[in-house]
Amino acid sequence: MVEVRKVMWCAVATAVFAAGLWAGIGTAGGEESVAAEAIRLTAGLDARQEIPRPNGVRADAGGSFVVSLERKGAAGTLTWRLSFRELSGRATGAHVHLGRRGRPGPVALALCGPCRSGAHGSAKAREGTVRALITSGAYVNVHTARNPAGEIRGQIRAGSTVPPLPTTTTTTTDPGGDPYP
């Protein structure tokens, strides 16, 4: 009886493993059959996180960045919303940069420019950018004329799986490559 259970368990385990392997292989046309996965990402923005420190920023300057990252394979599509308040002037641009907390980094995605609070859109991201986003290796930065290097910044952190955000109006594209090894 014990021998029969072992054989049956091995058969079931092999079938489950093979089914999982088959799901990740893709179709004959080269399309992946891996289901998309939505991940919630967020960032709280303020001047204290900005590198270098900005000039003439109000103590209550800040904002929020909320993203639904839909992954399909290694790449993904971001649906995002950016809100901010009490900047020193009009937001001249906002970007997602690659970089760990306390370190500056290159632009990975242009979000908007000029921007208004409540800006939203979608962007396609390549593998390196997606990896940086889900491992807290990216931040969002809002720029102004007074602080062209950035006035408020927030490290992007992964949260829970969520449904996608509402339909958006702005579309941007990852400039390419794998800038975050």
Tab-separated table of N, CA and C in Angstrom:
chain	number	residue	atom	x	y	z
A	1	MET	N	0.820	-1.187	0.000
A	1	MET	CA	0.000	0.000	0.000
A	1	MET	C	0.867	1.255	0.000
A	2	VAL	N	1.932	1.259	0.816
A	2	VAL	CA	2.833	2.409	0.884
A	2	VAL	C	3.480	2.645	-0.471
A	3	GLU	N	3.865	1.571	-1.161
A	3	GLU	CA	4.492	1.675	-2.468
A	3	GLU	C	3.534	2.302	-3.484
A	4	VAL	N	2.260	1.955	-3.444
A	4	VAL	CA	1.255	2.509	-4.354
A	4	VAL	C	1.105	4.007	-4.107
A	5	ARG	N	1.077	4.421	-2.841
A	5	ARG	CA	0.959	5.849	-2.513
A	5	ARG	C	2.150	6.627	-3.056
A	6	LYS	N	3.359	6.076	-2.903
A	6	LYS	CA	4.554	6.750	-3.412
A	6	LYS	C	4.476	6.917	-4.922
A	7	VAL	N	4.068	5.866	-5.624
A	7	VAL	CA	3.966	5.920	-7.081
A	7	VAL	C	2.919	6.944	-7.494
A	8	MET	N	1.760	6.937	-6.823
A	8	MET	CA	0.704	7.898	-7.160
A	8	MET	C	1.166	9.321	-6.867
A	9	TRP	N	1.827	9.537	-5.725
A	9	TRP	CA	2.311	10.869	-5.386
A	9	TRP	C	3.301	11.357	-6.432
A	10	CYS	N	4.212	10.484	-6.866
A	10	CYS	CA	5.191	10.847	-7.892
A	10	CYS	C	4.501	11.185	-9.203
A	11	ALA	N	3.471	10.437	-9.563
A	11	ALA	CA	2.743	10.702	-10.806
A	11	ALA	C	2.045	12.054	-10.745
A	12	VAL	N	1.407	12.352	-9.611
A	12	VAL	CA	0.720	13.639	-9.450
A	12	VAL	C	1.730	14.778	-9.471
A	13	ALA	N	2.825	14.644	-8.739
A	13	ALA	CA	3.845	15.694	-8.691
A	13	ALA	C	4.426	15.940	-10.076
A	14	THR	N	4.677	14.880	-10.829
A	14	THR	CA	5.208	15.019	-12.179
A	14	THR	C	4.211	15.730	-13.081
A	15	ALA	N	2.942	15.392	-12.980
A	15	ALA	CA	1.912	16.030	-13.801
A	15	ALA	C	1.789	17.514	-13.470
A	16	VAL	N	1.808	17.848	-12.188
A	16	VAL	CA	1.712	19.255	-11.775
A	16	VAL	C	2.930	20.022	-12.268
A	17	PHE	N	4.114	19.462	-12.107
A	17	PHE	CA	5.336	20.111	-12.566
A	17	PHE	C	5.298	20.315	-14.073
A	18	ALA	N	4.911	19.295	-14.818
A	18	ALA	CA	4.851	19.396	-16.279
A	18	ALA	C	3.837	20.441	-16.716
A	19	ALA	N	2.696	20.507	-16.054
A	19	ALA	CA	1.679	21.506	-16.403
A	19	ALA	C	2.213	22.910	-16.155
A	20	GLY	N	2.903	23.113	-15.047
A	20	GLY	CA	3.486	24.422	-14.754
A	20	GLY	C	4.562	24.786	-15.751
A	21	LEU	N	5.381	23.830	-16.128
A	21	LEU	CA	6.419	24.061	-17.115
A	21	LEU	C	5.801	24.402	-18.457
A	22	TRP	N	4.777	23.680	-18.851
A	22	TRP	CA	4.119	23.903	-20.133
A	22	TRP	C	3.495	25.290	-20.184
A	23	ALA	N	2.905	25.747	-19.086
A	23	ALA	CA	2.271	27.067	-19.047
A	23	ALA	C	3.291	28.167	-19.284
A	24	GLY	N	4.532	27.966	-18.885
A	24	GLY	CA	5.546	28.996	-19.054
A	24	GLY	C	6.265	28.945	-20.384
A	25	ILE	N	6.069	27.900	-21.182
A	25	ILE	CA	6.796	27.762	-22.440
A	25	ILE	C	6.284	28.708	-23.507
A	26	GLY	N	4.977	28.897	-23.608
A	26	GLY	CA	4.427	29.764	-24.638
A	26	GLY	C	3.818	28.960	-25.760
A	27	THR	N	3.344	29.668	-26.763
A	27	THR	CA	2.682	29.025	-27.890
A	27	THR	C	3.631	28.937	-29.066
A	28	ALA	N	3.220	28.216	-30.082
A	28	ALA	CA	4.053	28.037	-31.264
A	28	ALA	C	4.334	29.357	-31.961
A	29	GLY	N	3.433	30.328	-31.838
A	29	GLY	CA	3.612	31.630	-32.474
A	29	GLY	C	4.577	32.524	-31.717
A	30	GLY	N	5.154	32.058	-30.638
A	30	GLY	CA	6.106	32.846	-29.883
A	30	GLY	C	5.474	33.685	-28.790
A	31	GLU	N	4.158	33.678	-28.675
A	31	GLU	CA	3.497	34.455	-27.633
A	31	GLU	C	3.562	33.695	-26.322
A	32	GLU	N	3.754	34.424	-25.243
A	32	GLU	CA	3.778	33.779	-23.942
A	32	GLU	C	2.366	33.496	-23.478
A	33	SER	N	2.199	32.393	-22.796
A	33	SER	CA	0.881	32.073	-22.261
A	33	SER	C	0.817	32.370	-20.765
A	34	VAL	N	1.831	33.062	-20.244
A	34	VAL	CA	1.862	33.402	-18.826
A	34	VAL	C	0.823	34.483	-18.562
A	35	ALA	N	-0.006	34.291	-17.557
A	35	ALA	CA	-1.045	35.263	-17.225
A	35	ALA	C	-0.416	36.531	-16.668
A	36	ALA	N	-1.064	37.662	-16.944
A	36	ALA	CA	-0.602	38.942	-16.417
A	36	ALA	C	-0.850	38.994	-14.914
A	37	GLU	N	0.011	39.703	-14.216
A	37	GLU	CA	-0.082	39.839	-12.765
A	37	GLU	C	-0.057	41.328	-12.445
A	38	ALA	N	-1.019	41.827	-11.667
A	38	ALA	CA	-1.049	43.240	-11.287
A	38	ALA	C	-0.470	43.405	-9.887
A	39	ILE	N	0.462	44.332	-9.766
A	39	ILE	CA	1.120	44.609	-8.492
A	39	ILE	C	0.920	46.078	-8.165
A	40	ARG	N	0.562	46.375	-6.935
A	40	ARG	CA	0.388	47.762	-6.493
A	40	ARG	C	1.736	48.293	-6.013
A	41	LEU	N	2.085	49.484	-6.508
A	41	LEU	CA	3.301	50.174	-6.104
A	41	LEU	C	2.912	51.560	-5.616
A	42	THR	N	3.587	52.050	-4.591
A	42	THR	CA	3.275	53.378	-4.071
A	42	THR	C	4.555	54.101	-3.666
A	43	ALA	N	4.446	55.421	-3.591
A	43	ALA	CA	5.541	56.244	-3.078
A	43	ALA	C	4.951	57.475	-2.420
A	44	GLY	N	5.476	57.824	-1.271
A	44	GLY	CA	5.161	59.088	-0.614
A	44	GLY	C	6.298	60.053	-0.915
A	45	LEU	N	5.993	61.215	-1.486
A	45	LEU	CA	7.014	62.167	-1.905
A	45	LEU	C	7.151	63.311	-0.909
A	46	ASP	N	8.393	63.735	-0.675
A	46	ASP	CA	8.656	64.940	0.108
A	46	ASP	C	10.056	65.435	-0.227
A	47	ALA	N	10.387	66.641	0.251
A	47	ALA	CA	11.679	67.256	-0.050
A	47	ALA	C	12.823	66.602	0.717
A	48	ARG	N	12.552	65.983	1.851
A	48	ARG	CA	13.613	65.364	2.661
A	48	ARG	C	14.303	64.207	1.936
A	49	GLN	N	13.604	63.568	1.006
A	49	GLN	CA	14.188	62.439	0.282
A	49	GLN	C	15.006	62.883	-0.928
A	50	GLU	N	14.896	64.141	-1.305
A	50	GLU	CA	15.530	64.646	-2.526
A	50	GLU	C	17.047	64.738	-2.379
A	51	ILE	N	17.770	64.324	-3.426
A	51	ILE	CA	19.234	64.389	-3.484
A	51	ILE	C	19.601	65.125	-4.768
A	52	PRO	N	20.306	66.264	-4.724
A	52	PRO	CA	20.682	67.054	-3.555
A	52	PRO	C	19.462	67.753	-2.956
A	53	ARG	N	19.631	68.294	-1.766
A	53	ARG	CA	18.526	68.973	-1.083
A	53	ARG	C	18.048	70.155	-1.925
A	54	PRO	N	16.731	70.299	-2.077
A	54	PRO	CA	16.191	71.407	-2.875
A	54	PRO	C	16.222	72.734	-2.114
A	55	ASN	N	16.083	73.839	-2.861
A	55	ASN	CA	16.093	75.184	-2.284
A	55	ASN	C	14.688	75.743	-2.189
A	56	GLY	N	14.398	76.430	-1.090
A	56	GLY	CA	13.153	77.172	-0.955
A	56	GLY	C	11.885	76.349	-1.014
A	57	VAL	N	11.909	75.160	-0.477
A	57	VAL	CA	10.732	74.287	-0.508
A	57	VAL	C	9.991	74.405	0.817
A	58	ARG	N	8.682	74.522	0.732
A	58	ARG	CA	7.861	74.585	1.943
A	58	ARG	C	7.938	73.262	2.693
A	59	ALA	N	7.805	73.337	3.997
A	59	ALA	CA	7.870	72.133	4.839
A	59	ALA	C	6.749	71.155	4.515
A	60	ASP	N	5.602	71.670	4.051
A	60	ASP	CA	4.470	70.783	3.760
A	60	ASP	C	4.397	70.369	2.290
A	61	ALA	N	5.448	70.626	1.515
A	61	ALA	CA	5.483	70.162	0.125
A	61	ALA	C	5.549	68.638	0.129
A	62	GLY	N	4.777	68.014	-0.713
A	62	GLY	CA	4.786	66.556	-0.763
A	62	GLY	C	3.865	66.036	-1.838
A	63	GLY	N	3.691	64.738	-1.846
A	63	GLY	CA	2.820	64.141	-2.838
A	63	GLY	C	2.739	62.640	-2.693
A	64	SER	N	2.034	62.040	-3.638
A	64	SER	CA	1.891	60.585	-3.657
A	64	SER	C	1.916	60.090	-5.092
A	65	PHE	N	2.388	58.871	-5.256
A	65	PHE	CA	2.470	58.216	-6.557
A	65	PHE	C	1.914	56.815	-6.355
A	66	VAL	N	0.889	56.465	-7.122
A	66	VAL	CA	0.248	55.155	-7.019
A	66	VAL	C	0.293	54.508	-8.395
A	67	VAL	N	0.716	53.256	-8.422
A	67	VAL	CA	0.894	52.542	-9.683
A	67	VAL	C	0.258	51.165	-9.596
A	68	SER	N	-0.356	50.754	-10.689
A	68	SER	CA	-0.713	49.357	-10.877
A	68	SER	C	0.217	48.855	-11.981
A	69	LEU	N	1.103	47.938	-11.636
A	69	LEU	CA	2.055	47.371	-12.587
A	69	LEU	C	1.514	46.030	-13.037
A	70	GLU	N	1.164	45.941	-14.297
A	70	GLU	CA	0.678	44.675	-14.843
A	70	GLU	C	1.833	44.001	-15.555
A	71	ARG	N	2.287	42.900	-14.958
A	71	ARG	CA	3.418	42.162	-15.523
A	71	ARG	C	2.928	41.079	-16.458
A	72	LYS	N	3.625	40.955	-17.563
A	72	LYS	CA	3.415	39.843	-18.483
A	72	LYS	C	4.812	39.372	-18.838
A	73	GLY	N	5.216	38.275	-18.249
A	73	GLY	CA	6.598	37.851	-18.400
A	73	GLY	C	7.484	38.774	-17.583
A	74	ALA	N	8.606	39.194	-18.152
A	74	ALA	CA	9.546	40.046	-17.429
A	74	ALA	C	9.228	41.531	-17.571
A	75	ALA	N	8.534	41.927	-18.633
A	75	ALA	CA	8.207	43.334	-18.875
A	75	ALA	C	6.877	43.675	-18.213
A	76	GLY	N	6.410	44.901	-18.428
A	76	GLY	CA	5.140	45.268	-17.823
A	76	GLY	C	4.590	46.583	-18.323
A	77	THR	N	3.362	46.862	-17.908
A	77	THR	CA	2.695	48.125	-18.202
A	77	THR	C	2.293	48.756	-16.886
A	78	LEU	N	2.653	50.027	-16.714
A	78	LEU	CA	2.302	50.776	-15.515
A	78	LEU	C	1.101	51.652	-15.813
A	79	THR	N	0.146	51.669	-14.929
A	79	THR	CA	-0.955	52.629	-14.950
A	79	THR	C	-0.780	53.424	-13.669
A	80	TRP	N	-0.581	54.736	-13.801
A	80	TRP	CA	-0.137	55.522	-12.661
A	80	TRP	C	-0.960	56.786	-12.449
A	81	ARG	N	-0.864	57.308	-11.216
A	81	ARG	CA	-1.456	58.599	-10.844
A	81	ARG	C	-0.482	59.294	-9.899
A	82	LEU	N	-0.210	60.578	-10.194
A	82	LEU	CA	0.722	61.382	-9.412
A	82	LEU	C	0.006	62.607	-8.863
A	83	SER	N	0.083	62.804	-7.566
A	83	SER	CA	-0.507	63.978	-6.915
A	83	SER	C	0.572	64.664	-6.094
A	84	PHE	N	0.510	65.990	-6.033
A	84	PHE	CA	1.479	66.740	-5.238
A	84	PHE	C	0.858	68.044	-4.772
A	85	ARG	N	1.533	68.694	-3.798
A	85	ARG	CA	1.016	69.936	-3.216
A	85	ARG	C	2.168	70.814	-2.741
A	86	GLU	N	1.897	72.103	-2.669
A	86	GLU	CA	2.786	73.103	-2.066
A	86	GLU	C	4.194	73.131	-2.652
A	87	LEU	N	4.316	72.991	-3.980
A	87	LEU	CA	5.626	73.112	-4.616
A	87	LEU	C	6.018	74.587	-4.682
A	88	SER	N	7.287	74.869	-4.954
A	88	SER	CA	7.769	76.249	-5.044
A	88	SER	C	7.278	76.939	-6.312
A	89	GLY	N	6.749	76.179	-7.240
A	89	GLY	CA	6.243	76.704	-8.509
A	89	GLY	C	5.629	75.564	-9.299
A	90	ARG	N	5.355	75.836	-10.553
A	90	ARG	CA	4.757	74.824	-11.428
A	90	ARG	C	5.704	73.628	-11.606
A	91	ALA	N	5.137	72.441	-11.631
A	91	ALA	CA	5.935	71.233	-11.875
A	91	ALA	C	6.310	71.204	-13.354
A	92	THR	N	7.602	71.248	-13.629
A	92	THR	CA	8.073	71.255	-15.016
A	92	THR	C	8.191	69.850	-15.586
A	93	GLY	N	8.220	68.852	-14.727
A	93	GLY	CA	8.305	67.479	-15.189
A	93	GLY	C	8.303	66.510	-14.025
A	94	ALA	N	8.017	65.262	-14.339
A	94	ALA	CA	8.073	64.190	-13.342
A	94	ALA	C	8.551	62.932	-14.052
A	95	HIS	N	9.410	62.193	-13.366
A	95	HIS	CA	10.015	60.995	-13.949
A	95	HIS	C	10.127	59.893	-12.910
A	96	VAL	N	10.236	58.668	-13.396
A	96	VAL	CA	10.664	57.548	-12.572
A	96	VAL	C	12.152	57.389	-12.858
A	97	HIS	N	12.952	57.404	-11.811
A	97	HIS	CA	14.403	57.246	-11.914
A	97	HIS	C	14.805	55.909	-11.310
A	98	LEU	N	15.903	55.355	-11.794
A	98	LEU	CA	16.470	54.153	-11.201
A	98	LEU	C	17.445	54.584	-10.122
A	99	GLY	N	17.301	54.062	-8.927
A	99	GLY	CA	18.212	54.412	-7.846
A	99	GLY	C	17.644	54.015	-6.499
A	100	ARG	N	18.509	53.602	-5.632
A	100	ARG	CA	18.138	53.235	-4.267
A	100	ARG	C	17.948	54.493	-3.425
A	101	ARG	N	17.343	54.340	-2.280
A	101	ARG	CA	17.114	55.456	-1.354
A	101	ARG	C	18.434	56.195	-1.099
A	102	GLY	N	18.369	57.525	-1.187
A	102	GLY	CA	19.532	58.352	-0.909
A	102	GLY	C	20.536	58.471	-2.034
A	103	ARG	N	20.249	57.878	-3.177
A	103	ARG	CA	21.172	57.933	-4.316
A	103	ARG	C	20.445	58.447	-5.548
A	104	PRO	N	21.086	59.331	-6.311
A	104	PRO	CA	20.483	59.766	-7.568
A	104	PRO	C	20.656	58.681	-8.630
A	105	GLY	N	19.830	58.741	-9.662
A	105	GLY	CA	19.929	57.752	-10.724
A	105	GLY	C	19.351	58.259	-12.025
A	106	PRO	N	19.552	57.519	-13.103
A	106	PRO	CA	19.083	57.937	-14.425
A	106	PRO	C	17.563	57.808	-14.568
A	107	VAL	N	17.020	58.577	-15.498
A	107	VAL	CA	15.586	58.511	-15.794
A	107	VAL	C	15.279	57.182	-16.476
A	108	ALA	N	14.264	56.493	-15.985
A	108	ALA	CA	13.790	55.253	-16.603
A	108	ALA	C	12.516	55.504	-17.399
A	109	LEU	N	11.629	56.352	-16.867
A	109	LEU	CA	10.355	56.658	-17.524
A	109	LEU	C	10.007	58.123	-17.320
A	110	ALA	N	9.662	58.810	-18.400
A	110	ALA	CA	9.131	60.169	-18.293
A	110	ALA	C	7.633	60.046	-18.046
A	111	LEU	N	7.138	60.689	-16.999
A	111	LEU	CA	5.715	60.609	-16.669
A	111	LEU	C	4.934	61.756	-17.292
A	112	CYS	N	5.355	62.992	-17.026
A	112	CYS	CA	4.645	64.152	-17.554
A	112	CYS	C	5.550	65.370	-17.490
A	113	GLY	N	5.210	66.387	-18.236
A	113	GLY	CA	5.961	67.625	-18.204
A	113	GLY	C	5.438	68.591	-19.250
A	114	PRO	N	5.001	69.755	-18.827
A	114	PRO	CA	4.752	70.138	-17.445
A	114	PRO	C	3.614	69.305	-16.851
A	115	CYS	N	3.534	69.305	-15.530
A	115	CYS	CA	2.570	68.441	-14.840
A	115	CYS	C	1.639	69.243	-13.944
A	116	ARG	N	0.470	68.695	-13.753
A	116	ARG	CA	-0.463	69.188	-12.741
A	116	ARG	C	-0.720	68.056	-11.767
A	117	SER	N	-1.029	68.415	-10.541
A	117	SER	CA	-1.372	67.399	-9.560
A	117	SER	C	-2.578	66.620	-10.061
A	118	GLY	N	-2.543	65.326	-9.894
A	118	GLY	CA	-3.603	64.462	-10.400
A	118	GLY	C	-3.282	63.896	-11.772
A	119	ALA	N	-2.079	64.197	-12.288
A	119	ALA	CA	-1.676	63.654	-13.588
A	119	ALA	C	-1.733	62.133	-13.531
A	120	HIS	N	-2.094	61.527	-14.649
A	120	HIS	CA	-2.170	60.074	-14.703
A	120	HIS	C	-1.864	59.617	-16.114
A	121	GLY	N	-1.518	58.365	-16.246
A	121	GLY	CA	-1.192	57.835	-17.559
A	121	GLY	C	-0.785	56.382	-17.486
A	122	SER	N	-0.198	55.923	-18.573
A	122	SER	CA	0.306	54.554	-18.617
A	122	SER	C	1.646	54.564	-19.328
A	123	ALA	N	2.447	53.570	-19.044
A	123	ALA	CA	3.777	53.470	-19.628
A	123	ALA	C	4.172	52.008	-19.726
A	124	LYS	N	4.849	51.666	-20.790
A	124	LYS	CA	5.401	50.325	-20.935
A	124	LYS	C	6.801	50.342	-20.337
A	125	ALA	N	7.147	49.285	-19.623
A	125	ALA	CA	8.453	49.203	-18.970
A	125	ALA	C	9.126	47.886	-19.318
A	126	ARG	N	10.412	47.964	-19.550
A	126	ARG	CA	11.202	46.769	-19.853
A	126	ARG	C	11.618	46.051	-18.569
A	127	GLU	N	12.228	44.907	-18.754
A	127	GLU	CA	12.577	44.025	-17.639
A	127	GLU	C	13.377	44.714	-16.536
A	128	GLY	N	14.426	45.452	-16.877
A	128	GLY	CA	15.262	46.091	-15.860
A	128	GLY	C	14.502	47.106	-15.036
A	129	THR	N	13.629	47.865	-15.689
A	129	THR	CA	12.823	48.855	-14.976
A	129	THR	C	11.816	48.163	-14.068
A	130	VAL	N	11.173	47.117	-14.557
A	130	VAL	CA	10.207	46.368	-13.737
A	130	VAL	C	10.901	45.792	-12.508
A	131	ARG	N	12.065	45.226	-12.705
A	131	ARG	CA	12.814	44.648	-11.579
A	131	ARG	C	13.144	45.732	-10.550
A	132	ALA	N	13.568	46.900	-11.020
A	132	ALA	CA	13.889	48.002	-10.102
A	132	ALA	C	12.647	48.453	-9.340
A	133	LEU	N	11.517	48.533	-10.019
A	133	LEU	CA	10.281	48.975	-9.373
A	133	LEU	C	9.867	48.044	-8.238
A	134	ILE	N	9.928	46.759	-8.458
A	134	ILE	CA	9.419	45.824	-7.449
A	134	ILE	C	10.430	45.507	-6.354
A	135	THR	N	11.672	45.990	-6.501
A	135	THR	CA	12.687	45.761	-5.465
A	135	THR	C	13.107	47.066	-4.787
A	136	SER	N	12.280	48.092	-4.874
A	136	SER	CA	12.550	49.416	-4.285
A	136	SER	C	13.816	50.050	-4.841
A	137	GLY	N	14.150	49.738	-6.080
A	137	GLY	CA	15.326	50.306	-6.740
A	137	GLY	C	14.969	51.434	-7.686
A	138	ALA	N	13.813	52.068	-7.467
A	138	ALA	CA	13.387	53.182	-8.321
A	138	ALA	C	12.663	54.210	-7.458
A	139	TYR	N	12.663	55.446	-7.935
A	139	TYR	CA	11.966	56.512	-7.218
A	139	TYR	C	11.290	57.438	-8.218
A	140	VAL	N	10.298	58.171	-7.748
A	140	VAL	CA	9.627	59.171	-8.577
A	140	VAL	C	10.108	60.533	-8.105
A	141	ASN	N	10.301	61.434	-9.069
A	141	ASN	CA	10.873	62.739	-8.803
A	141	ASN	C	10.042	63.792	-9.525
A	142	VAL	N	9.668	64.866	-8.827
A	142	VAL	CA	8.937	65.977	-9.437
A	142	VAL	C	9.882	67.172	-9.475
A	143	HIS	N	10.028	67.780	-10.659
A	143	HIS	CA	10.958	68.875	-10.896
A	143	HIS	C	10.205	70.198	-11.028
A	144	THR	N	10.861	71.295	-10.629
A	144	THR	CA	10.325	72.647	-10.812
A	144	THR	C	11.436	73.518	-11.392
A	145	ALA	N	11.078	74.731	-11.840
A	145	ALA	CA	12.085	75.659	-12.348
A	145	ALA	C	13.085	76.023	-11.249
A	146	ARG	N	12.613	76.193	-10.040
A	146	ARG	CA	13.491	76.542	-8.920
A	146	ARG	C	14.404	75.378	-8.536
A	147	ASN	N	13.918	74.162	-8.698
A	147	ASN	CA	14.681	72.955	-8.361
A	147	ASN	C	14.653	71.981	-9.540
A	148	PRO	N	15.443	72.292	-10.593
A	148	PRO	CA	15.402	71.458	-11.800
A	148	PRO	C	15.912	70.034	-11.590
A	149	ALA	N	16.732	69.813	-10.567
A	149	ALA	CA	17.207	68.452	-10.280
A	149	ALA	C	16.154	67.645	-9.535
A	150	GLY	N	15.134	68.330	-9.012
A	150	GLY	CA	14.052	67.673	-8.298
A	150	GLY	C	13.697	68.420	-7.038
A	151	GLU	N	12.396	68.558	-6.789
A	151	GLU	CA	11.922	69.261	-5.599
A	151	GLU	C	11.371	68.306	-4.553
A	152	ILE	N	10.638	67.292	-4.998
A	152	ILE	CA	10.156	66.252	-4.088
A	152	ILE	C	10.440	64.900	-4.713
A	153	ARG	N	10.658	63.930	-3.850
A	153	ARG	CA	11.045	62.596	-4.307
A	153	ARG	C	10.412	61.569	-3.386
A	154	GLY	N	10.152	60.376	-3.940
A	154	GLY	CA	9.642	59.283	-3.136
A	154	GLY	C	10.108	57.950	-3.673
A	155	GLN	N	10.617	57.100	-2.796
A	155	GLN	CA	11.053	55.763	-3.177
A	155	GLN	C	9.825	54.907	-3.450
A	156	ILE	N	9.823	54.205	-4.558
A	156	ILE	CA	8.683	53.378	-4.953
A	156	ILE	C	8.805	52.022	-4.270
A	157	ARG	N	7.716	51.605	-3.650
A	157	ARG	CA	7.695	50.335	-2.914
A	157	ARG	C	6.544	49.469	-3.404
A	158	ALA	N	6.794	48.172	-3.426
A	158	ALA	CA	5.755	47.222	-3.822
A	158	ALA	C	4.777	47.028	-2.676
A	159	GLY	N	3.511	46.864	-3.038
A	159	GLY	CA	2.465	46.593	-2.062
A	159	GLY	C	1.768	45.308	-2.428
A	160	SER	N	0.472	45.297	-2.286
A	160	SER	CA	-0.301	44.088	-2.549
A	160	SER	C	-0.790	44.050	-3.991
A	161	THR	N	-1.226	42.878	-4.419
A	161	THR	CA	-1.802	42.718	-5.743
A	161	THR	C	-3.164	43.406	-5.768
A	162	VAL	N	-3.404	44.191	-6.812
A	162	VAL	CA	-4.645	44.964	-6.911
A	162	VAL	C	-5.181	44.923	-8.330
A	163	PRO	N	-6.459	45.270	-8.510
A	163	PRO	CA	-6.969	45.408	-9.863
A	163	PRO	C	-6.365	46.645	-10.513
A	164	PRO	N	-6.325	46.727	-11.853
A	164	PRO	CA	-5.751	47.881	-12.535
A	164	PRO	C	-6.484	49.173	-12.185
A	165	LEU	N	-5.770	50.311	-12.276
A	165	LEU	CA	-6.372	51.622	-12.079
A	165	LEU	C	-7.254	51.961	-13.278
A	166	PRO	N	-8.080	53.015	-13.189
A	166	PRO	CA	-8.949	53.393	-14.299
A	166	PRO	C	-8.170	53.743	-15.560
A	167	THR	N	-8.870	53.778	-16.689
A	167	THR	CA	-8.289	54.126	-17.980
A	167	THR	C	-7.574	55.464	-17.892
A	168	THR	N	-6.473	55.605	-18.643
A	168	THR	CA	-5.644	56.794	-18.546
A	168	THR	C	-5.514	57.512	-19.880
A	169	THR	N	-4.846	58.678	-19.850
A	169	THR	CA	-4.754	59.485	-21.054
A	169	THR	C	-3.353	59.647	-21.599
A	170	THR	N	-2.321	59.542	-20.794
A	170	THR	CA	-0.951	59.762	-21.228
A	170	THR	C	-0.258	58.420	-21.398
A	171	THR	N	0.481	58.260	-22.504
A	171	THR	CA	1.218	57.027	-22.717
A	171	THR	C	2.685	57.358	-22.932
A	172	THR	N	3.568	56.672	-22.224
A	172	THR	CA	5.003	56.849	-22.384
A	172	THR	C	5.629	55.482	-22.555
A	173	THR	N	6.884	55.464	-22.979
A	173	THR	CA	7.561	54.200	-23.218
A	173	THR	C	8.938	54.218	-22.579
A	174	ASP	N	9.329	53.112	-22.006
A	174	ASP	CA	10.660	52.922	-21.454
A	174	ASP	C	11.658	53.126	-22.593
A	175	PRO	N	12.712	53.952	-22.411
A	175	PRO	CA	13.633	54.236	-23.491
A	175	PRO	C	14.445	53.044	-23.968
A	176	GLY	N	14.443	51.959	-23.244
A	176	GLY	CA	15.095	50.753	-23.741
A	176	GLY	C	16.256	50.303	-22.889
A	177	GLY	N	16.794	49.161	-23.272
A	177	GLY	CA	17.931	48.619	-22.563
A	177	GLY	C	17.548	48.058	-21.211
A	178	ASP	N	18.534	47.685	-20.478
A	178	ASP	CA	18.354	47.164	-19.131
A	178	ASP	C	19.261	47.982	-18.226
A	179	PRO	N	18.852	49.243	-17.898
A	179	PRO	CA	19.737	50.140	-17.179
A	179	PRO	C	19.952	49.773	-15.724
A	180	TYR	N	19.197	48.828	-15.200
A	180	TYR	CA	19.328	48.447	-13.791
A	180	TYR	C	19.657	46.968	-13.713
A	181	PRO	N	20.950	46.612	-13.779
A	181	PRO	CA	21.308	45.186	-13.797
A	181	PRO	C	21.013	44.491	-12.495
